[in-house]
Amino acid sequence: MTAVRRIQRVLPEGYTRCLANPDFRRLQPGFLVSFLGDGMSFIGVAWLAVELAAPADRSLAVGLAVAAYSLPAAIGSLTLGRWLSGRNARSLILVNALLRGALFALIPALYWTGLLDTATYIALLAISSVLHAWGIAGRQTFVAETLPAKDRLAGHALVGSQEQLSFITGPPLAGLVTVAFGPAAVLAADAASYLYLALVTARVRGDGTLERRPAVPLRRSARTLARHPELMGLLALSFVFYLLYGPIEVAVPVVVAERMGGDPTALGWIWGAFGVGAVIGTWITGTLRRLPLWPTVLGIVAGWGLAILPFAQFGTLAVGIAGFGLGGLIYAPYGPVTITLLQQKAPIEELVSLSAFRSAILVIATPLGAVLGGPLVDTLGASDTIELSGRTTVGLAVLGTVLILLVRRHRHRRERRETTPEHRAAVNPARTRATNRPP
């Protein structure tokens, strides 16, 4: 019995069907390794900025570096659609991996030769992220094109669980590499991870992932969203949900500093618990069948808001570990579930452009929330900021539920009205007269 078959025997049925597809299976090690590299860069990008900047400029340099690592993806999504929206899923994964890998290799090379300064570093990070939204779109579309509709949720969950796992293992590994070789070595490792993804992607030969479609203009994607209120509503809900999450990343370290003696180990335990919960939650998601997607999405939003409220109230390590562990379990399935919902509603020829547009919008939300979190923590305090975020998130779920019920009620009334004889007579009076004419 081969190793692949032994693994498939112990996996849930949904994951087994996904891994039975050779192209999907072939790309999973590439995803896993590149996710691990990103998890390491979560630490390496900021720490290299600290080393490059003067002491008085460190906070500004770190903020710009972290922003440059992700935010230009939104610009690339909105400006490069003419050239990239028609490309196949494999090409999008490949070009993003090659760009990321090449520039992440260039940064440590310049650093080790003494040619890297802060401005150059930030510029290279910004260029490296220009295609990142398209790479995400390619990854999501790859799942949709290689798997049947019934297995897409499991496919997205399997990929998502690898991404969540990387944020448990990546930061500690980055710390060890930084201590031994310096932060530039962390980016070199991330470069190697992306180049490995490019190599694995180049070996994919599936027909579905090689198909090229006509380019989709941005205005066409906007019209598609306008014609599908559910897609527009899902995007708006996701943006606000991620925006409300942003202040949590600012407030939690402050609570640890103020109420737990400033022990960084406590912060590590809290976010580690979140990561473990997220891996489990994403993994479980892929085993579920016929998930009611809209109720699930709104339940996740409400559940996350409720899970973080006890930490705002008590602020102890035990409550933090329990709350954020449960919160991660609830929060993590949101990505796979919403992507699957998008792919159920969106036209197949627009999956790439809509996925890239979605990524561009959402990549802004959490950093923007973190930016707003600073003044909120200064004004309200860290605990009250977490409480405000949690309560507002629950309110968002309630508002979304009310809107969904109103939309469905309006649709039901319209469908009933269209089936009445009076409505049919108004639409086609000639046919109605013929039907009612006496024999």
Short mmCIF file of C-alpha atoms in Angstrom, two decimals:
data_model
loop_
_atom_site.label_atom_id
_atom_site.label_comp_id
_atom_site.label_asym_id
_atom_site.label_seq_id
_atom_site.Cartn_x
_atom_site.Cartn_y
_atom_site.Cartn_z
CA MET A 1 0.00 0.00 0.00
CA THR A 2 1.44 3.40 -0.99
CA ALA A 3 1.90 6.23 1.51
CA VAL A 4 -0.84 8.25 -0.25
CA ARG A 5 -3.36 5.43 0.12
CA ARG A 6 -2.46 4.94 3.80
CA ILE A 7 -3.07 8.65 4.41
CA GLN A 8 -6.35 8.59 2.51
CA ARG A 9 -7.64 5.67 4.59
CA VAL A 10 -7.48 7.70 7.83
CA LEU A 11 -8.91 10.92 6.36
CA PRO A 12 -12.60 11.90 6.30
CA GLU A 13 -14.40 11.03 3.08
CA GLY A 14 -14.52 14.61 1.76
CA TYR A 15 -10.77 15.04 2.06
CA THR A 16 -10.17 11.62 0.52
CA ARG A 17 -12.12 12.59 -2.58
CA CYS A 18 -10.16 15.85 -2.86
CA LEU A 19 -6.79 14.09 -2.62
CA ALA A 20 -7.90 11.51 -5.18
CA ASN A 21 -7.57 14.30 -7.76
CA PRO A 22 -3.90 14.16 -8.86
CA ASP A 23 -3.55 17.87 -9.63
CA PHE A 24 -5.09 18.93 -6.32
CA ARG A 25 -2.91 16.44 -4.45
CA ARG A 26 0.24 17.48 -6.28
CA LEU A 27 -0.11 21.13 -5.29
CA GLN A 28 -0.76 20.62 -1.55
CA PRO A 29 2.92 20.34 -0.50
CA GLY A 30 3.62 23.59 -2.35
CA PHE A 31 0.79 25.35 -0.51
CA LEU A 32 1.94 23.98 2.84
CA VAL A 33 5.56 25.05 2.39
CA SER A 34 4.68 28.53 1.11
CA PHE A 35 2.23 29.03 3.99
CA LEU A 36 5.00 28.07 6.40
CA GLY A 37 7.24 30.67 4.78
CA ASP A 38 4.53 33.31 5.21
CA GLY A 39 4.11 32.35 8.85
CA MET A 40 7.83 32.90 9.34
CA SER A 41 7.75 36.24 7.52
CA PHE A 42 5.05 37.41 9.95
CA ILE A 43 7.99 37.82 12.35
CA GLY A 44 10.87 38.31 9.91
CA VAL A 45 9.44 41.30 8.01
CA ALA A 46 8.93 43.37 11.15
CA TRP A 47 12.20 42.36 12.80
CA LEU A 48 14.33 43.16 9.76
CA ALA A 49 12.69 46.62 9.68
CA VAL A 50 13.72 47.07 13.32
CA GLU A 51 17.33 46.26 12.46
CA LEU A 52 17.44 48.56 9.42
CA ALA A 53 15.81 51.64 10.97
CA ALA A 54 17.30 54.15 13.34
CA PRO A 55 15.99 53.75 16.93
CA ALA A 56 13.85 56.90 16.65
CA ASP A 57 12.23 55.67 13.41
CA ARG A 58 11.61 52.03 14.29
CA SER A 59 7.88 52.20 14.92
CA LEU A 60 7.30 54.04 11.63
CA ALA A 61 9.55 51.64 9.72
CA VAL A 62 7.82 48.56 11.16
CA GLY A 63 4.39 49.97 10.32
CA LEU A 64 5.37 50.78 6.75
CA ALA A 65 7.05 47.40 6.26
CA VAL A 66 4.03 45.46 7.53
CA ALA A 67 1.73 47.57 5.34
CA ALA A 68 3.97 47.14 2.29
CA TYR A 69 3.92 43.38 2.81
CA SER A 70 0.18 43.20 2.09
CA LEU A 71 -1.64 46.41 1.12
CA PRO A 72 -0.26 46.88 -2.44
CA ALA A 73 -2.10 43.65 -3.30
CA ALA A 74 -5.28 45.73 -3.39
CA ILE A 75 -3.75 48.13 -5.93
CA GLY A 76 -2.58 45.24 -8.07
CA SER A 77 -6.01 43.66 -8.03
CA LEU A 78 -7.75 46.84 -9.15
CA THR A 79 -5.24 47.88 -11.83
CA LEU A 80 -3.96 44.66 -13.43
CA GLY A 81 -7.25 42.97 -14.29
CA ARG A 82 -6.88 43.77 -17.98
CA TRP A 83 -3.81 41.54 -18.16
CA LEU A 84 -4.46 38.95 -15.45
CA SER A 85 -8.22 38.33 -15.15
CA GLY A 86 -8.21 36.07 -18.19
CA ARG A 87 -5.27 33.94 -17.13
CA ASN A 88 -5.76 30.43 -15.84
CA ALA A 89 -5.49 29.50 -12.17
CA ARG A 90 -2.11 27.81 -12.49
CA SER A 91 -0.53 30.86 -14.17
CA LEU A 92 -1.74 33.19 -11.43
CA ILE A 93 -0.28 31.00 -8.70
CA LEU A 94 2.95 30.68 -10.66
CA VAL A 95 3.57 34.37 -11.44
CA ASN A 96 2.83 35.44 -7.86
CA ALA A 97 5.13 32.73 -6.47
CA LEU A 98 7.94 33.71 -8.84
CA LEU A 99 7.66 37.42 -8.02
CA ARG A 100 7.48 36.82 -4.26
CA GLY A 101 10.33 34.31 -4.38
CA ALA A 102 12.64 36.50 -6.48
CA LEU A 103 12.19 39.65 -4.38
CA PHE A 104 12.38 37.83 -1.06
CA ALA A 105 15.66 36.35 -2.27
CA LEU A 106 16.91 39.79 -3.35
CA ILE A 107 16.21 41.41 0.05
CA PRO A 108 18.58 39.20 2.11
CA ALA A 109 21.18 39.29 -0.66
CA LEU A 110 21.24 43.10 -0.48
CA TYR A 111 21.20 43.02 3.32
CA TRP A 112 24.15 40.65 3.59
CA THR A 113 26.18 42.75 1.14
CA GLY A 114 25.42 45.97 3.04
CA LEU A 115 23.36 47.52 0.21
CA LEU A 116 19.91 47.44 1.82
CA ASP A 117 18.44 50.50 3.51
CA THR A 118 14.97 51.04 4.97
CA ALA A 119 13.47 52.79 1.93
CA THR A 120 14.71 50.12 -0.48
CA TYR A 121 13.45 47.39 1.83
CA ILE A 122 9.95 48.84 1.99
CA ALA A 123 9.88 49.39 -1.77
CA LEU A 124 10.87 45.78 -2.48
CA LEU A 125 8.23 44.50 -0.06
CA ALA A 126 5.61 46.63 -1.81
CA ILE A 127 6.56 45.32 -5.26
CA SER A 128 6.53 41.73 -3.99
CA SER A 129 2.90 42.02 -2.88
CA VAL A 130 1.45 43.59 -6.05
CA LEU A 131 0.33 40.21 -7.44
CA HIS A 132 -0.60 38.67 -4.11
CA ALA A 133 -4.39 39.12 -4.50
CA TRP A 134 -4.17 37.45 -7.93
CA GLY A 135 -2.18 34.59 -6.40
CA ILE A 136 -4.93 34.09 -3.81
CA ALA A 137 -7.54 34.26 -6.57
CA GLY A 138 -5.61 31.64 -8.51
CA ARG A 139 -5.44 29.35 -5.50
CA GLN A 140 -9.18 29.65 -4.83
CA THR A 141 -10.08 29.20 -8.49
CA PHE A 142 -7.74 26.20 -8.71
CA VAL A 143 -9.83 24.46 -6.05
CA ALA A 144 -13.06 25.31 -7.89
CA GLU A 145 -11.74 24.10 -11.26
CA THR A 146 -10.15 20.85 -10.12
CA LEU A 147 -12.88 19.64 -7.74
CA PRO A 148 -16.62 19.05 -8.24
CA ALA A 149 -19.00 21.45 -6.51
CA LYS A 150 -19.80 19.01 -3.68
CA ASP A 151 -16.11 18.84 -2.69
CA ARG A 152 -15.21 22.52 -2.88
CA LEU A 153 -15.85 23.24 0.78
CA ALA A 154 -13.62 20.34 1.78
CA GLY A 155 -10.96 21.50 -0.68
CA HIS A 156 -10.95 25.07 0.63
CA ALA A 157 -10.94 23.78 4.21
CA LEU A 158 -7.98 21.50 3.54
CA VAL A 159 -5.98 24.36 2.06
CA GLY A 160 -7.15 26.71 4.82
CA SER A 161 -6.12 24.31 7.59
CA GLN A 162 -2.58 24.30 6.20
CA GLU A 163 -2.57 28.10 6.25
CA GLN A 164 -3.76 28.18 9.86
CA LEU A 165 -1.18 25.59 10.86
CA SER A 166 1.59 27.77 9.43
CA PHE A 167 0.75 30.56 11.87
CA ILE A 168 1.33 28.16 14.76
CA THR A 169 4.62 26.72 13.53
CA GLY A 170 5.95 29.65 11.45
CA PRO A 171 6.54 32.34 14.12
CA PRO A 172 8.41 30.07 16.59
CA LEU A 173 10.52 28.72 13.73
CA ALA A 174 11.23 32.28 12.60
CA GLY A 175 12.38 33.14 16.12
CA LEU A 176 14.87 30.27 16.10
CA VAL A 177 16.17 31.21 12.64
CA THR A 178 16.49 34.87 13.64
CA VAL A 179 18.51 34.02 16.74
CA ALA A 180 20.82 31.72 14.77
CA PHE A 181 21.20 33.58 11.45
CA GLY A 182 19.42 36.94 11.68
CA PRO A 183 16.04 38.15 10.33
CA ALA A 184 17.23 38.31 6.72
CA ALA A 185 17.55 34.52 6.78
CA VAL A 186 13.82 34.31 7.56
CA LEU A 187 12.99 36.12 4.32
CA ALA A 188 15.45 33.88 2.49
CA ALA A 189 13.52 30.87 3.80
CA ASP A 190 10.26 32.45 2.62
CA ALA A 191 11.85 32.99 -0.80
CA ALA A 192 12.77 29.32 -0.96
CA SER A 193 9.20 28.37 0.03
CA TYR A 194 7.71 30.41 -2.84
CA LEU A 195 10.19 29.09 -5.36
CA TYR A 196 9.25 25.58 -4.27
CA LEU A 197 5.57 26.46 -4.81
CA ALA A 198 6.47 27.73 -8.30
CA LEU A 199 8.28 24.48 -9.06
CA VAL A 200 5.35 22.34 -7.89
CA THR A 201 2.83 24.52 -9.75
CA ALA A 202 4.77 24.20 -13.00
CA ARG A 203 4.23 20.42 -12.82
CA VAL A 204 0.43 20.72 -12.76
CA ARG A 205 -1.01 19.50 -16.05
CA GLY A 206 -4.77 19.47 -15.45
CA ASP A 207 -6.94 20.74 -18.30
CA GLY A 208 -9.22 22.79 -16.05
CA THR A 209 -6.39 24.82 -14.56
CA LEU A 210 -4.75 25.52 -17.92
CA GLU A 211 -7.78 27.06 -19.60
CA ARG A 212 -7.46 30.72 -20.54
CA ARG A 213 -10.58 32.88 -20.67
CA PRO A 214 -11.29 36.35 -22.03
CA ALA A 215 -10.19 39.12 -19.67
CA VAL A 216 -12.93 40.44 -17.37
CA PRO A 217 -12.93 44.24 -16.89
CA LEU A 218 -13.35 45.59 -13.39
CA ARG A 219 -16.65 47.23 -14.32
CA ARG A 220 -18.04 43.84 -15.36
CA SER A 221 -17.19 42.40 -11.94
CA ALA A 222 -18.93 45.41 -10.38
CA ARG A 223 -22.04 44.75 -12.51
CA THR A 224 -22.00 41.09 -11.48
CA LEU A 225 -21.96 42.07 -7.83
CA ALA A 226 -24.80 44.52 -8.46
CA ARG A 227 -26.88 41.76 -10.11
CA HIS A 228 -26.24 39.38 -7.20
CA PRO A 229 -27.20 41.10 -3.94
CA GLU A 230 -26.05 38.03 -1.99
CA LEU A 231 -22.51 38.43 -3.29
CA MET A 232 -22.49 42.14 -2.53
CA GLY A 233 -23.90 41.49 0.93
CA LEU A 234 -21.33 38.77 1.59
CA LEU A 235 -18.48 41.08 0.61
CA ALA A 236 -19.81 43.90 2.79
CA LEU A 237 -20.31 41.54 5.75
CA SER A 238 -16.78 40.15 5.37
CA PHE A 239 -15.21 43.59 5.16
CA VAL A 240 -16.91 44.81 8.34
CA PHE A 241 -16.21 41.51 10.14
CA TYR A 242 -12.48 41.70 9.35
CA LEU A 243 -12.46 45.42 10.15
CA LEU A 244 -13.89 44.71 13.63
CA TYR A 245 -11.26 42.02 14.14
CA GLY A 246 -8.40 44.47 13.52
CA PRO A 247 -8.54 46.29 16.90
CA ILE A 248 -8.22 42.92 18.68
CA GLU A 249 -4.65 42.57 17.42
CA VAL A 250 -3.81 45.91 19.04
CA ALA A 251 -5.77 45.51 22.26
CA VAL A 252 -4.73 41.99 23.30
CA PRO A 253 -1.01 42.81 23.76
CA VAL A 254 -1.99 45.88 25.80
CA VAL A 255 -4.23 43.79 28.08
CA VAL A 256 -1.34 41.39 28.58
CA ALA A 257 0.96 44.29 29.42
CA GLU A 258 -1.46 45.97 31.81
CA ARG A 259 -3.15 43.04 33.56
CA MET A 260 -0.70 40.13 33.25
CA GLY A 261 2.57 41.78 34.16
CA GLY A 262 3.73 42.28 30.60
CA ASP A 263 4.73 38.63 30.18
CA PRO A 264 5.25 37.95 26.45
CA THR A 265 4.84 34.24 27.15
CA ALA A 266 1.21 34.91 28.07
CA LEU A 267 0.64 36.62 24.74
CA GLY A 268 2.17 33.62 22.99
CA TRP A 269 -0.14 31.21 24.84
CA ILE A 270 -3.23 33.25 23.94
CA TRP A 271 -2.46 33.49 20.23
CA GLY A 272 -1.19 29.91 20.23
CA ALA A 273 -4.56 28.79 21.57
CA PHE A 274 -6.25 30.77 18.82
CA GLY A 275 -4.06 29.04 16.23
CA VAL A 276 -4.78 25.55 17.56
CA GLY A 277 -8.51 26.27 17.61
CA ALA A 278 -8.31 27.66 14.08
CA VAL A 279 -6.61 24.54 12.72
CA ILE A 280 -9.21 22.27 14.35
CA GLY A 281 -12.10 24.46 13.21
CA THR A 282 -10.94 24.59 9.62
CA TRP A 283 -10.31 20.85 9.56
CA ILE A 284 -13.77 20.05 10.91
CA THR A 285 -15.39 22.36 8.34
CA GLY A 286 -14.19 20.20 5.49
CA THR A 287 -15.86 17.10 6.93
CA LEU A 288 -19.33 18.63 6.94
CA ARG A 289 -21.91 17.99 4.21
CA ARG A 290 -24.60 20.31 2.89
CA LEU A 291 -23.65 23.08 5.25
CA PRO A 292 -26.31 25.85 5.33
CA LEU A 293 -23.84 28.49 4.26
CA TRP A 294 -25.62 31.75 5.12
CA PRO A 295 -26.71 30.61 8.60
CA THR A 296 -23.18 29.27 9.13
CA VAL A 297 -21.55 32.57 8.08
CA LEU A 298 -23.75 34.61 10.40
CA GLY A 299 -23.29 32.07 13.21
CA ILE A 300 -19.51 32.38 12.87
CA VAL A 301 -19.69 36.17 13.12
CA ALA A 302 -21.87 36.05 16.23
CA GLY A 303 -19.87 33.21 17.80
CA TRP A 304 -16.55 35.04 17.43
CA GLY A 305 -17.99 38.18 19.03
CA LEU A 306 -19.33 36.20 21.99
CA ALA A 307 -16.11 34.19 22.43
CA ILE A 308 -13.88 37.24 23.01
CA LEU A 309 -16.19 39.03 25.49
CA PRO A 310 -15.11 37.07 28.62
CA PHE A 311 -11.47 38.08 28.07
CA ALA A 312 -12.52 41.73 28.01
CA GLN A 313 -14.35 41.22 31.31
CA PHE A 314 -11.83 39.14 33.28
CA GLY A 315 -8.48 39.63 31.50
CA THR A 316 -6.81 36.51 32.92
CA LEU A 317 -4.56 34.05 31.13
CA ALA A 318 -6.93 31.12 31.62
CA VAL A 319 -9.87 33.07 30.23
CA GLY A 320 -7.71 34.31 27.34
CA ILE A 321 -6.61 30.81 26.38
CA ALA A 322 -10.14 29.41 26.65
CA GLY A 323 -11.81 32.33 24.87
CA PHE A 324 -9.34 32.65 22.02
CA GLY A 325 -9.08 28.89 21.61
CA LEU A 326 -12.84 28.73 21.19
CA GLY A 327 -12.74 31.91 19.09
CA GLY A 328 -10.20 30.37 16.72
CA LEU A 329 -12.35 27.26 16.41
CA ILE A 330 -15.29 29.46 15.41
CA TYR A 331 -13.43 32.08 13.36
CA ALA A 332 -11.28 29.92 11.09
CA PRO A 333 -14.06 28.29 8.99
CA TYR A 334 -15.22 31.72 7.84
CA GLY A 335 -12.77 31.83 4.93
CA PRO A 336 -13.58 28.40 3.40
CA VAL A 337 -17.32 28.87 3.91
CA THR A 338 -17.50 32.34 2.31
CA ILE A 339 -15.27 31.37 -0.60
CA THR A 340 -17.51 28.37 -1.27
CA LEU A 341 -20.59 30.59 -1.12
CA LEU A 342 -18.99 33.01 -3.61
CA GLN A 343 -18.19 30.18 -6.00
CA GLN A 344 -21.75 28.84 -5.79
CA LYS A 345 -23.21 32.16 -6.89
CA ALA A 346 -20.56 33.65 -9.22
CA PRO A 347 -20.39 32.86 -12.96
CA ILE A 348 -17.56 30.41 -13.60
CA GLU A 349 -15.87 32.71 -16.13
CA GLU A 350 -15.65 35.48 -13.50
CA LEU A 351 -14.31 33.44 -10.59
CA VAL A 352 -10.76 34.75 -10.99
CA SER A 353 -11.70 38.43 -11.23
CA LEU A 354 -14.25 38.27 -8.41
CA SER A 355 -11.86 36.34 -6.15
CA ALA A 356 -9.12 38.90 -6.81
CA PHE A 357 -11.55 41.76 -6.16
CA ARG A 358 -12.65 40.08 -2.92
CA SER A 359 -9.05 39.62 -1.81
CA ALA A 360 -8.24 43.25 -2.61
CA ILE A 361 -11.11 44.50 -0.46
CA LEU A 362 -10.48 42.16 2.46
CA VAL A 363 -6.71 42.62 2.56
CA ILE A 364 -7.38 46.24 3.56
CA ALA A 365 -9.93 45.49 6.28
CA THR A 366 -7.85 44.02 9.13
CA PRO A 367 -4.92 46.49 8.80
CA LEU A 368 -7.42 49.36 8.70
CA GLY A 369 -9.08 47.97 11.81
CA ALA A 370 -5.68 47.75 13.51
CA VAL A 371 -4.99 51.38 12.61
CA LEU A 372 -8.33 52.40 14.14
CA GLY A 373 -7.59 50.19 17.14
CA GLY A 374 -4.73 52.41 18.30
CA PRO A 375 -6.89 55.50 19.00
CA LEU A 376 -9.65 53.29 20.41
CA VAL A 377 -7.28 51.71 22.93
CA ASP A 378 -5.95 55.16 23.88
CA THR A 379 -9.49 56.51 24.35
CA LEU A 380 -11.43 53.57 25.81
CA GLY A 381 -8.71 51.29 27.15
CA ALA A 382 -7.74 47.86 25.86
CA SER A 383 -10.44 45.84 27.65
CA ASP A 384 -13.23 48.18 26.59
CA THR A 385 -11.95 48.10 23.00
CA ILE A 386 -12.18 44.30 22.97
CA GLU A 387 -15.67 44.50 24.48
CA LEU A 388 -16.75 47.07 21.90
CA SER A 389 -15.40 44.91 19.08
CA GLY A 390 -17.16 41.82 20.43
CA ARG A 391 -20.52 43.49 20.98
CA THR A 392 -20.43 45.24 17.61
CA THR A 393 -19.56 41.97 15.91
CA VAL A 394 -22.57 40.27 17.50
CA GLY A 395 -24.69 43.24 16.38
CA LEU A 396 -23.35 42.79 12.85
CA ALA A 397 -24.56 39.18 12.86
CA VAL A 398 -28.00 40.24 14.10
CA LEU A 399 -28.23 42.95 11.44
CA GLY A 400 -27.18 40.48 8.75
CA THR A 401 -29.80 37.98 9.90
CA VAL A 402 -32.55 40.63 9.79
CA LEU A 403 -31.54 41.75 6.30
CA ILE A 404 -31.44 38.17 5.00
CA LEU A 405 -34.91 37.49 6.40
CA LEU A 406 -36.30 40.69 4.86
CA VAL A 407 -34.79 39.91 1.46
CA ARG A 408 -36.17 36.37 1.49
CA ARG A 409 -39.58 37.60 2.64
CA HIS A 410 -39.67 40.14 -0.19
CA ARG A 411 -38.62 37.49 -2.70
CA HIS A 412 -41.28 35.08 -1.45
CA ARG A 413 -43.99 37.74 -1.75
CA ARG A 414 -42.88 38.61 -5.28
CA GLU A 415 -42.92 34.96 -6.35
CA ARG A 416 -46.42 34.50 -4.93
CA ARG A 417 -47.63 37.65 -6.65
CA GLU A 418 -46.21 36.50 -10.00
CA THR A 419 -48.24 33.27 -9.79
CA THR A 420 -51.61 35.00 -9.37
CA PRO A 421 -54.07 35.15 -12.34
CA GLU A 422 -54.15 38.96 -12.13
CA HIS A 423 -50.36 39.17 -12.58
CA ARG A 424 -50.39 36.72 -15.51
CA ALA A 425 -53.17 38.76 -17.13
CA ALA A 426 -51.18 41.97 -16.76
CA VAL A 427 -48.06 40.38 -18.26
CA ASN A 428 -49.77 38.62 -21.19
CA PRO A 429 -53.35 39.86 -21.66
CA ALA A 430 -53.80 38.29 -25.13
CA ARG A 431 -52.97 34.80 -23.86
CA THR A 432 -55.23 35.29 -20.84
CA ARG A 433 -58.22 36.28 -23.08
CA ALA A 434 -57.63 33.22 -25.23
CA THR A 435 -57.50 30.98 -22.19
CA ASN A 436 -60.71 32.45 -20.74
CA ARG A 437 -62.66 32.42 -24.07
CA PRO A 438 -65.71 30.12 -23.83
CA PRO A 439 -65.63 26.99 -25.98
#
